[in-house]
Coordinates of C-alpha atoms and ligand atoms in Angstrom, one line a residue:
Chain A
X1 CA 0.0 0.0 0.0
X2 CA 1.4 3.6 -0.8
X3 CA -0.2 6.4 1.3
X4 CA 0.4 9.9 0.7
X5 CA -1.3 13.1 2.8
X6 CA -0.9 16.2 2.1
X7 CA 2.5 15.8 0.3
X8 CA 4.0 18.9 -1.2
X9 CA 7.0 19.5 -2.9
X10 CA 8.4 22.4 -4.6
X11 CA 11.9 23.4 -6.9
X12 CA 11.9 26.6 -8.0
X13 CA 8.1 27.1 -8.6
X14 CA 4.9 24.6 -6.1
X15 CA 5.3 21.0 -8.3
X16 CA 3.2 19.3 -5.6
X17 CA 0.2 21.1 -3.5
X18 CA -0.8 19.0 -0.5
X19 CA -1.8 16.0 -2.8
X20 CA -3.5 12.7 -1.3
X21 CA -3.3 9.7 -2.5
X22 CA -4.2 6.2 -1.6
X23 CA -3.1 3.0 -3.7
X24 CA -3.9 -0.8 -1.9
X25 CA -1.5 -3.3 -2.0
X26 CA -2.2 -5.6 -4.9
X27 CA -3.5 -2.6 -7.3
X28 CA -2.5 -1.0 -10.7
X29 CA -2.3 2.9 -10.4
X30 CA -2.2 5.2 -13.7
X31 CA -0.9 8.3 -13.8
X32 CA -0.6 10.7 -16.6
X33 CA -0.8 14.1 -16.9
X34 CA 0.8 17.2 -19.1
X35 CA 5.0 17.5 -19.2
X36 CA 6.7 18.8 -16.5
X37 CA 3.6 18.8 -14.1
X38 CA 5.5 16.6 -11.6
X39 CA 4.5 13.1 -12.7
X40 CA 8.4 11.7 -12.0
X41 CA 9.1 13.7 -8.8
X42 CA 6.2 11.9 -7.3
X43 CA 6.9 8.6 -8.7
X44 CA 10.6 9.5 -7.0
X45 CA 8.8 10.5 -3.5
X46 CA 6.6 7.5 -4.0
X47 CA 9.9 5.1 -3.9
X48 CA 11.5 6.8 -1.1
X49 CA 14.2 8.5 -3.2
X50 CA 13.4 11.9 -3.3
X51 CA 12.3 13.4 0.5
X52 CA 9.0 16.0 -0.2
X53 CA 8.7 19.2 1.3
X54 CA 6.0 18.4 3.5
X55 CA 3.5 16.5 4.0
X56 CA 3.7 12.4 5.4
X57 CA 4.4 8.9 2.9
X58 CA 3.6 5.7 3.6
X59 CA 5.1 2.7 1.9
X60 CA 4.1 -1.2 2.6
X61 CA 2.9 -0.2 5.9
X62 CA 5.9 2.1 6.8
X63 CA 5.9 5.7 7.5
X64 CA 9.1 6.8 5.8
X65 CA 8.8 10.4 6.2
X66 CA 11.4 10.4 9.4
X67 CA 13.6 8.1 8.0
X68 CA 17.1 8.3 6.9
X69 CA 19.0 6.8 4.0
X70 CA 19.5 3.1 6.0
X71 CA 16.1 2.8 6.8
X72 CA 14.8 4.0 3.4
X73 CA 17.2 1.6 1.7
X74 CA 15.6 -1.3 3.6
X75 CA 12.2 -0.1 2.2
X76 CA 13.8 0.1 -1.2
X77 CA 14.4 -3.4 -1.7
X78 CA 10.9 -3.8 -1.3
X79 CA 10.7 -1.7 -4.8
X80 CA 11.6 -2.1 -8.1
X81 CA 11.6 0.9 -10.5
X82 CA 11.9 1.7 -13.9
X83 CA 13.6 5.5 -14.2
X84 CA 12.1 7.8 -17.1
X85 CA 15.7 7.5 -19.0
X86 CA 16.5 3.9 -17.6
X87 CA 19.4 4.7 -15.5
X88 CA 21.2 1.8 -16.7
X89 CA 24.9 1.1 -15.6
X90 CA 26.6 2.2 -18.3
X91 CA 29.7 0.3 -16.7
X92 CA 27.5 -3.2 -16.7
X93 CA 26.9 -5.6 -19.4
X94 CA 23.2 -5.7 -20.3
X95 CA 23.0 -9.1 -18.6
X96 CA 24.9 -7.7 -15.4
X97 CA 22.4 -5.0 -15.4
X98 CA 19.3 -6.8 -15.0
X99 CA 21.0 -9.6 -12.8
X100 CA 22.2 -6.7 -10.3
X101 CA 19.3 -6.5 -8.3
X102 CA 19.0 -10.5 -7.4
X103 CA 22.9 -10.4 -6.5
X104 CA 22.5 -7.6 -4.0
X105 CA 19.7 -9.8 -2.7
X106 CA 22.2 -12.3 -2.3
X107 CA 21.0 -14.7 -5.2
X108 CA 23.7 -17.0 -6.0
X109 CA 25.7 -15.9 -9.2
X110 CA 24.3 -18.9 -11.2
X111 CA 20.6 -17.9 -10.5
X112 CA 20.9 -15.1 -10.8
X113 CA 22.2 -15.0 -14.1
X114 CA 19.7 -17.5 -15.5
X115 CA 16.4 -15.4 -14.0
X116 CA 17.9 -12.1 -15.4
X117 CA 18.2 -14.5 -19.2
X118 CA 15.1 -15.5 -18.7
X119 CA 13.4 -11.3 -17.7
X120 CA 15.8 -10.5 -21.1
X121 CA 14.3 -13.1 -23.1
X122 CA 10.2 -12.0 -21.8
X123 CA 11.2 -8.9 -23.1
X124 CA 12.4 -9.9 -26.5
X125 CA 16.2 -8.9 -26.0
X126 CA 17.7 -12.8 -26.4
X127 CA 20.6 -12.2 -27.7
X128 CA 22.0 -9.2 -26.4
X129 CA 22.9 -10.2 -22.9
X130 CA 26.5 -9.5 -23.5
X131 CA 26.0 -5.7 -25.4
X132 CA 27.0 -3.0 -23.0
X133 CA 24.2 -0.5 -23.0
X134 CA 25.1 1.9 -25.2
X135 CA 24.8 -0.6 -27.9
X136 CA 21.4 -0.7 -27.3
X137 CA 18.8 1.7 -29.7
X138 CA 16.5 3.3 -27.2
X139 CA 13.6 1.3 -26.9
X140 CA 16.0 -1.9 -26.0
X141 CA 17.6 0.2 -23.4
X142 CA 14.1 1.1 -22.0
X143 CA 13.1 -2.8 -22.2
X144 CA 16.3 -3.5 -20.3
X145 CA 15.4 -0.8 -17.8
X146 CA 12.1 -2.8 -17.5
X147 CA 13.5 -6.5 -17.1
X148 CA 15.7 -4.8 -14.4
X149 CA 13.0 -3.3 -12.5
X150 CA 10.6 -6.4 -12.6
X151 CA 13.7 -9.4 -12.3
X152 CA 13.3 -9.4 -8.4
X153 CA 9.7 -10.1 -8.0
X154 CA 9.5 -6.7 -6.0
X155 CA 6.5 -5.8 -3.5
X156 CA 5.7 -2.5 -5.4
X157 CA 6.7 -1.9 -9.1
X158 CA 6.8 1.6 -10.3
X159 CA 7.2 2.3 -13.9
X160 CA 8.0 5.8 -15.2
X161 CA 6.9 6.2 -19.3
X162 CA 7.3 1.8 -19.7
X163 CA 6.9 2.3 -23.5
X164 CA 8.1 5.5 -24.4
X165 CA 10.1 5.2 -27.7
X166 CA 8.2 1.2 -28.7
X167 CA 6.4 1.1 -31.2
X168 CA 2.8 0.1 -31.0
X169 CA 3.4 -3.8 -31.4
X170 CA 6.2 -3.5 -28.9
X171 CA 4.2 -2.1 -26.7
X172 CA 1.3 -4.4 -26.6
X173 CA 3.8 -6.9 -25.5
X174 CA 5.0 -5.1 -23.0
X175 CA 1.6 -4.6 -21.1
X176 CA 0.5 -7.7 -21.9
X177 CA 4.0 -8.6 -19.6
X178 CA 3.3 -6.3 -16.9
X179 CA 0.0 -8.0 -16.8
X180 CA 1.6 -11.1 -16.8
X181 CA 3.9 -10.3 -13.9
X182 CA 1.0 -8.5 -12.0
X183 CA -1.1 -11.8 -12.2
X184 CA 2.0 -14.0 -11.3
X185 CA 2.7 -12.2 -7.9
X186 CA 0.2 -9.0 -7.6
X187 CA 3.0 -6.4 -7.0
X188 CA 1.6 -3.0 -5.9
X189 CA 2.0 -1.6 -9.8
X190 CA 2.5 2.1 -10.7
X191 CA 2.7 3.8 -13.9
X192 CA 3.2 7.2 -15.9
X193 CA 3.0 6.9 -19.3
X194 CA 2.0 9.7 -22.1
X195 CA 0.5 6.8 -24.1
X196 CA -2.9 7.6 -22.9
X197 CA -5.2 4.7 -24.7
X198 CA -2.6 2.0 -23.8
X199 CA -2.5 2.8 -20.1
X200 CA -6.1 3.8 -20.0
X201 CA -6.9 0.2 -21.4
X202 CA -3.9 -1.3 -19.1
X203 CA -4.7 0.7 -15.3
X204 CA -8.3 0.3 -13.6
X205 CA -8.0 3.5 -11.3
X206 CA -6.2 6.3 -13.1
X207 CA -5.1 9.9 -11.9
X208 CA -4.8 12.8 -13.8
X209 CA -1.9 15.1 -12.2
X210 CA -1.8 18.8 -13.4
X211 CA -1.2 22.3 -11.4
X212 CA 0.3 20.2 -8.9
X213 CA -2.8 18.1 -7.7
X214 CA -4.7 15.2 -8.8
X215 CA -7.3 17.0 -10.9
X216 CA -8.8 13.2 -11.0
X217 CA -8.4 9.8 -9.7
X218 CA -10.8 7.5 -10.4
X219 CA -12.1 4.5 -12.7
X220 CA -10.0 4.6 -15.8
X221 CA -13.3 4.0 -17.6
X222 CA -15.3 7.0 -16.5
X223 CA -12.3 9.5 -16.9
X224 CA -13.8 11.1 -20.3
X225 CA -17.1 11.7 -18.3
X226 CA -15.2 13.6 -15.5
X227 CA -17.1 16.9 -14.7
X228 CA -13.5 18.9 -15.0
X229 CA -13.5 20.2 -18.3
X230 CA -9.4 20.2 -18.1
X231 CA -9.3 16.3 -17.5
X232 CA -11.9 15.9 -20.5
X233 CA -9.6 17.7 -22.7
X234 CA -6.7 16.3 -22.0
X235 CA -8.1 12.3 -22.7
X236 CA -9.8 13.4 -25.4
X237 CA -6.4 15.7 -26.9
X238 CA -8.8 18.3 -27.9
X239 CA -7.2 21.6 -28.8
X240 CA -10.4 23.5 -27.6
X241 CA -10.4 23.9 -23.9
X242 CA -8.6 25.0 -20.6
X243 CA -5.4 23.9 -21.1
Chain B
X1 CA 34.7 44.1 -6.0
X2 CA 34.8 43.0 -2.4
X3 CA 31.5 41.8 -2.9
X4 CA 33.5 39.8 -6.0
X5 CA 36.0 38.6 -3.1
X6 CA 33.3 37.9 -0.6
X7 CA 31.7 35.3 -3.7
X8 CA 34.8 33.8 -4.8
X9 CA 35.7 33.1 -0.5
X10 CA 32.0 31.5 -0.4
X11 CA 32.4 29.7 -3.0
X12 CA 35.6 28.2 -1.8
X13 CA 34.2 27.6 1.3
X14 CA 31.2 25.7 0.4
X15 CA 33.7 23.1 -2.1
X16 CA 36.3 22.8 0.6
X17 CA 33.2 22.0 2.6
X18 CA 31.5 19.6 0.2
X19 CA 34.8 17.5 0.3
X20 CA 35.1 17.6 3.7
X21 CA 31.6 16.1 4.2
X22 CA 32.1 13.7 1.3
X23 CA 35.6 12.4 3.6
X24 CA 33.3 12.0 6.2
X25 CA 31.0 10.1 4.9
X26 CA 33.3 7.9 3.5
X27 CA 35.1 7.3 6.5
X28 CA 31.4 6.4 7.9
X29 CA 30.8 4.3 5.2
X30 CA 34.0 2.0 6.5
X31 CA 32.4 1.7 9.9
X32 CA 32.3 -0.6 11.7
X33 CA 34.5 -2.7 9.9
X34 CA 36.1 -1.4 6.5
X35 CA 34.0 -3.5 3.6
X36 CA 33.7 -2.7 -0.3
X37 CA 32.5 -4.1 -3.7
X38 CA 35.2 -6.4 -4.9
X39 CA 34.3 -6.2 -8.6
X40 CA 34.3 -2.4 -8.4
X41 CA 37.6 -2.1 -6.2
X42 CA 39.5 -4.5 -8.8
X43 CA 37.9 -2.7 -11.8
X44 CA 39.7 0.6 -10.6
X45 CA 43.0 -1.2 -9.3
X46 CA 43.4 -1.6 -12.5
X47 CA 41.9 0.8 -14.8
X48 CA 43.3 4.0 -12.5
X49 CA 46.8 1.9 -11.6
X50 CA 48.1 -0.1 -14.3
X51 CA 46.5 1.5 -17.1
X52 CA 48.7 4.5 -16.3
X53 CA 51.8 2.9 -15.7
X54 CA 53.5 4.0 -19.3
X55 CA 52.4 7.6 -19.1
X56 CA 53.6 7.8 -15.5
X57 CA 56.8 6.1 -15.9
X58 CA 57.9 8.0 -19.3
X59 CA 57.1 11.3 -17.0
X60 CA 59.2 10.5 -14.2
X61 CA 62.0 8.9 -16.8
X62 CA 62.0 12.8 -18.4
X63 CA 61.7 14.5 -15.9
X64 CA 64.8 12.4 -14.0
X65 CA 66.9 12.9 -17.1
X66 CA 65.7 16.9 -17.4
X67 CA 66.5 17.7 -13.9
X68 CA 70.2 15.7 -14.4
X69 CA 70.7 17.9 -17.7
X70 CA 70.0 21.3 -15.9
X71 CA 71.9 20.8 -13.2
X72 CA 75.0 19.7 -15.6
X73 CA 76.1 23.0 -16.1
X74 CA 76.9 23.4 -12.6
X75 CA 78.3 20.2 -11.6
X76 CA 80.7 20.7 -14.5
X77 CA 81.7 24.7 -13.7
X78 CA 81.8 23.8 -9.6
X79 CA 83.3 20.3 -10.5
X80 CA 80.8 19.1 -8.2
X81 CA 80.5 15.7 -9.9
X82 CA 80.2 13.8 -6.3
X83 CA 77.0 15.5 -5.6
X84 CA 75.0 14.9 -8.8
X85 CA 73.6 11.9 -7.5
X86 CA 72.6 12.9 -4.0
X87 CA 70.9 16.3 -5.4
X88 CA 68.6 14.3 -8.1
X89 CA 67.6 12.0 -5.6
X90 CA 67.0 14.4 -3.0
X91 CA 64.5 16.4 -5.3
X92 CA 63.3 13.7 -6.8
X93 CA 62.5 11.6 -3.3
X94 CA 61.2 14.5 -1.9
X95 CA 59.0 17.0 -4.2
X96 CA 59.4 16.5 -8.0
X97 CA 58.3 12.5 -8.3
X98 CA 55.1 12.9 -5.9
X99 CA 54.2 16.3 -6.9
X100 CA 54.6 15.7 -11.1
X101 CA 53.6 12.3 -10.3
X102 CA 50.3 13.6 -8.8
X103 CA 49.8 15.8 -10.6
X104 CA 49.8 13.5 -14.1
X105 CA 47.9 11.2 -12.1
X106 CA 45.1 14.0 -11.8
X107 CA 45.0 14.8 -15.1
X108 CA 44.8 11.7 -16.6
X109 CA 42.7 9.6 -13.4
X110 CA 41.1 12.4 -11.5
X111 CA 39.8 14.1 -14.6
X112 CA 38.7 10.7 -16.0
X113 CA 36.3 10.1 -12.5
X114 CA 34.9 13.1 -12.3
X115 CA 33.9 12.9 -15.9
X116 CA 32.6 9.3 -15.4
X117 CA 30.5 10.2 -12.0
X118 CA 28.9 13.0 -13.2
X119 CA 27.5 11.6 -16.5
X120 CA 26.0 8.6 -14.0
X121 CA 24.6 11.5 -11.9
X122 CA 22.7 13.4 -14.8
X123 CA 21.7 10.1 -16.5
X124 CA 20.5 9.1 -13.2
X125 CA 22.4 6.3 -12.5
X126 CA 23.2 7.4 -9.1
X127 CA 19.5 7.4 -8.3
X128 CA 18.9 4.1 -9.7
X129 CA 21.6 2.9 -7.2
X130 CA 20.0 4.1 -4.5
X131 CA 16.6 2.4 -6.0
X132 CA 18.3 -0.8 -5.7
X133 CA 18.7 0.0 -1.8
X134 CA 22.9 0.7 -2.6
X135 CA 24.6 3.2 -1.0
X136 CA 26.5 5.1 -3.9
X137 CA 28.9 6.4 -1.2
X138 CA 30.0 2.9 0.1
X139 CA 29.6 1.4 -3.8
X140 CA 31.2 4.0 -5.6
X141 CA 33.0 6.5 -4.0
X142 CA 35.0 4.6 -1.4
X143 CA 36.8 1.7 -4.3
X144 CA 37.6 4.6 -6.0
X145 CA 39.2 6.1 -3.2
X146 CA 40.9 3.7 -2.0
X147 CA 41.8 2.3 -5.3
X148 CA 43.2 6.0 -6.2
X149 CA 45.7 6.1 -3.2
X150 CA 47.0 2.3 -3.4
X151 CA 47.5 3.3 -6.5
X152 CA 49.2 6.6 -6.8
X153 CA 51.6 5.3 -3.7
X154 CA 52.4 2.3 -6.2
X155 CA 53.3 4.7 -9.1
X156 CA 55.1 7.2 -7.1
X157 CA 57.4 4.3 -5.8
X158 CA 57.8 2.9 -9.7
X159 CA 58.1 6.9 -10.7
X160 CA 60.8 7.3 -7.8
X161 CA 63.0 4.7 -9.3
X162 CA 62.4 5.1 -13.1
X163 CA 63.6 8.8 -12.9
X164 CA 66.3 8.4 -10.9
X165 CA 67.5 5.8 -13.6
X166 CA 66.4 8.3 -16.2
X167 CA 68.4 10.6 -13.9
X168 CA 71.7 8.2 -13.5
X169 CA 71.4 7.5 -17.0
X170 CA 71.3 11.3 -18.4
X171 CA 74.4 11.6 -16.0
X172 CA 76.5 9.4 -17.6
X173 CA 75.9 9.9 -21.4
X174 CA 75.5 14.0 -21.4
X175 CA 77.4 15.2 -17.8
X176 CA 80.3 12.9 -17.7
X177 CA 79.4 11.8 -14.4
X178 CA 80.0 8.0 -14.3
X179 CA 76.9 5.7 -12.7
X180 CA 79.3 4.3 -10.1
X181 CA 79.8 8.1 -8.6
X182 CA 76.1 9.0 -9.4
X183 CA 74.7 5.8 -7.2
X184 CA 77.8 6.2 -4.5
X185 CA 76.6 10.0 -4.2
X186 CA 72.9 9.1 -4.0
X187 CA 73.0 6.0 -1.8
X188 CA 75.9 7.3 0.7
X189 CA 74.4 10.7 1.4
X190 CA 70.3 9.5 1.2
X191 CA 68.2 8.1 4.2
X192 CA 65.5 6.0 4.0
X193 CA 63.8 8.6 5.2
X194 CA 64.2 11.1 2.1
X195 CA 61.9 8.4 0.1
X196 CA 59.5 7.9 2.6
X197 CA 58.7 11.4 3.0
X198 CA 57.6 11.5 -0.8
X199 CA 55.6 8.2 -0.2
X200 CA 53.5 9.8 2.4
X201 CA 52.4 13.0 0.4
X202 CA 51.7 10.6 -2.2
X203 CA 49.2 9.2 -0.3
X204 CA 47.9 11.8 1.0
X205 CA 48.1 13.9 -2.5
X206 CA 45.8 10.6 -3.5
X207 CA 43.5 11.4 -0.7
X208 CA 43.1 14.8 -2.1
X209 CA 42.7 13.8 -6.3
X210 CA 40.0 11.0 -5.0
X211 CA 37.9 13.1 -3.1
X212 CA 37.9 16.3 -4.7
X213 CA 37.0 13.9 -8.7
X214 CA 34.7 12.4 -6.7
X215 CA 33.1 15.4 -5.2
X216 CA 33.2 17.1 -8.5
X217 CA 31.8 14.2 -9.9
X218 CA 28.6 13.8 -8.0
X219 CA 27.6 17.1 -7.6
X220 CA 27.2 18.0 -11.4
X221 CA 23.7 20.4 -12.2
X222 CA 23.0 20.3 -15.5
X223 CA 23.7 18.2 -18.5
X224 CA 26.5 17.3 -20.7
X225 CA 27.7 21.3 -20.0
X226 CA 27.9 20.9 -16.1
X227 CA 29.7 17.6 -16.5
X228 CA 32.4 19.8 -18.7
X229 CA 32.4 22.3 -16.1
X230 CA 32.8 19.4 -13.6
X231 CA 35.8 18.6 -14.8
X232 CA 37.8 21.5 -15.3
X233 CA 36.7 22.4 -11.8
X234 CA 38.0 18.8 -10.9
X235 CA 41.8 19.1 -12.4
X236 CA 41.8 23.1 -11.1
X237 CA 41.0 22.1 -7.3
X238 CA 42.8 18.8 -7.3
X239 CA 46.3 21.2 -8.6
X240 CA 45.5 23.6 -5.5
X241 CA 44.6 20.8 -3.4
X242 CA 47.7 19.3 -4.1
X243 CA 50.2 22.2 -3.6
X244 CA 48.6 23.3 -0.4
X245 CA 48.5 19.6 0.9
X246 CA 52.6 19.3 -0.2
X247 CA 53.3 23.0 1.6
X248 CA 51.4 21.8 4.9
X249 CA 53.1 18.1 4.5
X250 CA 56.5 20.2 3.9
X251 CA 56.1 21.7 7.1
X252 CA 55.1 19.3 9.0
X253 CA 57.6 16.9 8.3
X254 CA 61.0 18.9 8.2
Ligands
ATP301 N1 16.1 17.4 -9.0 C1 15.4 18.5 -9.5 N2 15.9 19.7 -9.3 C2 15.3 20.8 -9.8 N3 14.2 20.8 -10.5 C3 13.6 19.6 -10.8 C4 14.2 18.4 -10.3 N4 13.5 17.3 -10.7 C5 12.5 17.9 -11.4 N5 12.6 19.2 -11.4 C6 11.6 20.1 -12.1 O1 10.3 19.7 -11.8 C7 9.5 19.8 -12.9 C8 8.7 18.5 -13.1 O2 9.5 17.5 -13.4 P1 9.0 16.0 -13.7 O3 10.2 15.3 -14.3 O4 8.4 15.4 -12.5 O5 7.9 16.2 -14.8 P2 7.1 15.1 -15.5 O6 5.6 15.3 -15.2 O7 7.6 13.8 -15.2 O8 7.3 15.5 -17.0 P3 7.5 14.6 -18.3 O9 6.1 14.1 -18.7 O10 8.1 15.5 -19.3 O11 8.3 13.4 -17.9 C9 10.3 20.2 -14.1 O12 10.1 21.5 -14.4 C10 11.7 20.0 -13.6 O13 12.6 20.9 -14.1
MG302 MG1 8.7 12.5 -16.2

């Protein structure tokens, strides 16, 4: 379960305004919303790697909003995330990179290695295990990102834009896998993506995050029938309206 | 313009400060018992240390022979061929291996990790350490620093010897002065203590290059630019780091 209340969290200019939020264990949250509008700081706050201004978190049961860099690492490994531009080790081979996580967890080298083949081949990179990285067109480095973030069977997922830069087949196959993955162990699942239809289609509950709050979160189903003209407009991409 | 001083003083401040609280938390980090990634210490071993074994040694060979050369003139006009031998080793134990040594070091090493760092902080690497519940102090920043003073103390003891051979060498062929007189001069009038002197500002010259690349490294703001910036801030601070460090060490040690 990830609690938030009253979070708020500002750079130069308010990003967050005393937003609440409430995800159950178990569930897939969506969350979209216009560029810039805050969509990875939260994601960030919501993994315990960025500290908000104000305002409490709660992650699996914990309240992290006291705690320092141990005791947020221990809630870490309860999380596996997929950064907006992958954050892959540049340093790693491909293989190394998704089998990092199991190591730290103290999976033997062997088993590790074979689960992290196994994540690479579900995401249709067999055959690249030994690449570094930046060998990789964008789209494989994103599904390497992904294989990484999934490979350790983590309590809460959290994927920042899963399928930006796939094209459309690519990324039916990767929903259908975080599907997959979500019905094998039902990880707390959370994603941003600008791909509006896919995730709309993918996430039951969606939010809509703009001017710093959640202008809706709801049934994904019902979001074109919101009263807030804003949130209409921006399902719909209209070019007539508030925003 | 004072309030041009009055920036330039804060700004000094607040680095000097950053590295301070980046030693600290390394020194944390080897509490309570000193533990590191083996992979990444051994990576760095040997990318920092034996990959700049041939840059370092043809420096300190030059710069044995160059010192030899310059002081030629002199040994020839005072016919002060006896003392050839003791002077290049004295300089060369004492100041001019550790400090050109270090100083090579930073350029090619120093300037390499603060380059490296700060492209895995704006590409967000750092973050997704700390995702995968690592500490990027303990995993990143502490191999390189020790692996940057094992390593400069190694090269400063093969830089030692390789210019003073450079240095014996040089005497020979272009002073006159034959090797038998050069190593009687250096070993008769040199202490054990003249080389170990060097040895310890190397290490703590490699004390200063680590943490002020590292520092540099992981506290780039914005893009490709900043990591530029990084750098040349880097080689700049790790030079003044180093003289200061030598003049305190000087003084300290007479
Ligand atoms: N570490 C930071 N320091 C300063 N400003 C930041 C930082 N992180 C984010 N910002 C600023 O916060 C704003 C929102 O950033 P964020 O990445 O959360 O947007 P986003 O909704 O994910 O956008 P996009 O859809 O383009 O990914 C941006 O204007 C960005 O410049
Ligand atoms: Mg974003």
């Amino acid at each position: 379960m990830i609690r938030f209340s009253r979070v708020s969290k500002a750079f130069r200019d308010p990003l967050l305004v005393d937003v609440d939020l409430d995800i159950e264990s178990g569930a897939i949250w969506g969350l979209i919303g216009p560029g810039a509008g805050g969509k990875s700081v939260l994601l960030k706050i919501a993994a315990g790697l960025m500290r908000p201004d104000a305002g409490r978190v709660e992650i699996a049961g914990r309240d992290i909003t006291g705690d320092d860099e141990t005791a947020l690492a221990q809630t870490r490994e309860r999380i596996g995330m997929l950064f907006q531009n992958n954050a892959l080790f540049d340093f790693m081979t491909v293989l190394d990179n998704v089998a990092f996580p199991l190591r730290r967890r103290g999976v033997a080298d062997d088993e590790a290695e074979a689960r992290a083949e196994k994540r690479l081949r579900a995401v249709g990179l067999a055959g690249s295990e030994h690449k570094m990285p930046s060998e990789l067109s964008g789209g494989m480095q994103k599904r390497v990102g992904l294989a990484r973030a999934s490979v350790a069977d983590p309590e809460v997922v959290i994927y920042d834009e899963p399928t930006a830069g796939l094209d459309p087949v690519t990324t039916s196959k990767i929903y259908d896998l975080l599907r997959e993955d979500h019905e094998a162990s039902k990880p707390t699942t959370i994603v941003v993506s600008s791909d509006v239809d896919a995730l709309l289609s993918f996430a039951p509950r969606v939010a809509l995050l703009e001017g710093g709050v959640l202008r809706y979160d709801g049934d994904a189903a019902a979001i074109a029938e919101s009263d807030d003209a804003v949130v209409r407009q921006f399902v719909t991409g209209s070019l007539e309206g508030p925003l | 313009m004072i309030a041009r001083v009055g920036d330039v003083v804060i700004g000094v401040t607040r680095e000097v400060g950053g590295i301070g609280v980046l030693m600290l938390q390394v020194l944390r980090a080897l509490l309570p018992w000193p533990s590191m990634d083996a992979r990444e210490l051994w990576r760095n071993l040997y990318r920092m240390g034996v990959k700049s074994l041939p840059i370092i040694l043809a420096t300190a060979f030059f710069s044995g022979a160059i010192l030899v050369v310059q002081s030629g003139i002199f040994v020839r006009r005072f016919g002060a061929e006896g003392l050839l031998g003791w002077a290049t080793g004295y300089s060369t134990f004492r100041e001019i291996g550790p400090i050109l040594i270090a100083l090579m070091f930073s350029g090619r090493v120093g300037s390499n990790n603060t380059a490296e760092l700060g492209t895995m902080t704006i590409t967000e690497q750092i973050d997704g350490l700390r995702a995968l519940a690592i500490d990027p102090i303990r995993y990143l920043i502490v191999p390189r620093v020790t692996a940057m003073m094992v390593m400069l103390f190694a090269l400063t003891v093969f830089g030692d010897f390789v210019a003073i051979l450079g240095g014996a060498l040089l005497g020979q062929v272009v002073v006159g002065v034959d090797t038998s007189v050069f190593w009687h001069s250096l070993f008769s009038n040199l202490g054990t203590w003249d080389l170990v002197h060097g040895l310890v500002k190397s290490v703590f010259f490699g004390l200063v290059i680590s943490l002020t690349s590292c520092y540099f490294g992981i506290s780039v703001r914005g893009g490709a630019v900043g990591v530029g910036r990084a750098v040349n801030a880097s080689v700049v601070a790790s030079a003044i780091g180093i003289m200061v460090t030598d003049c305190l060490l000087t003084l300290l040690m007479k």
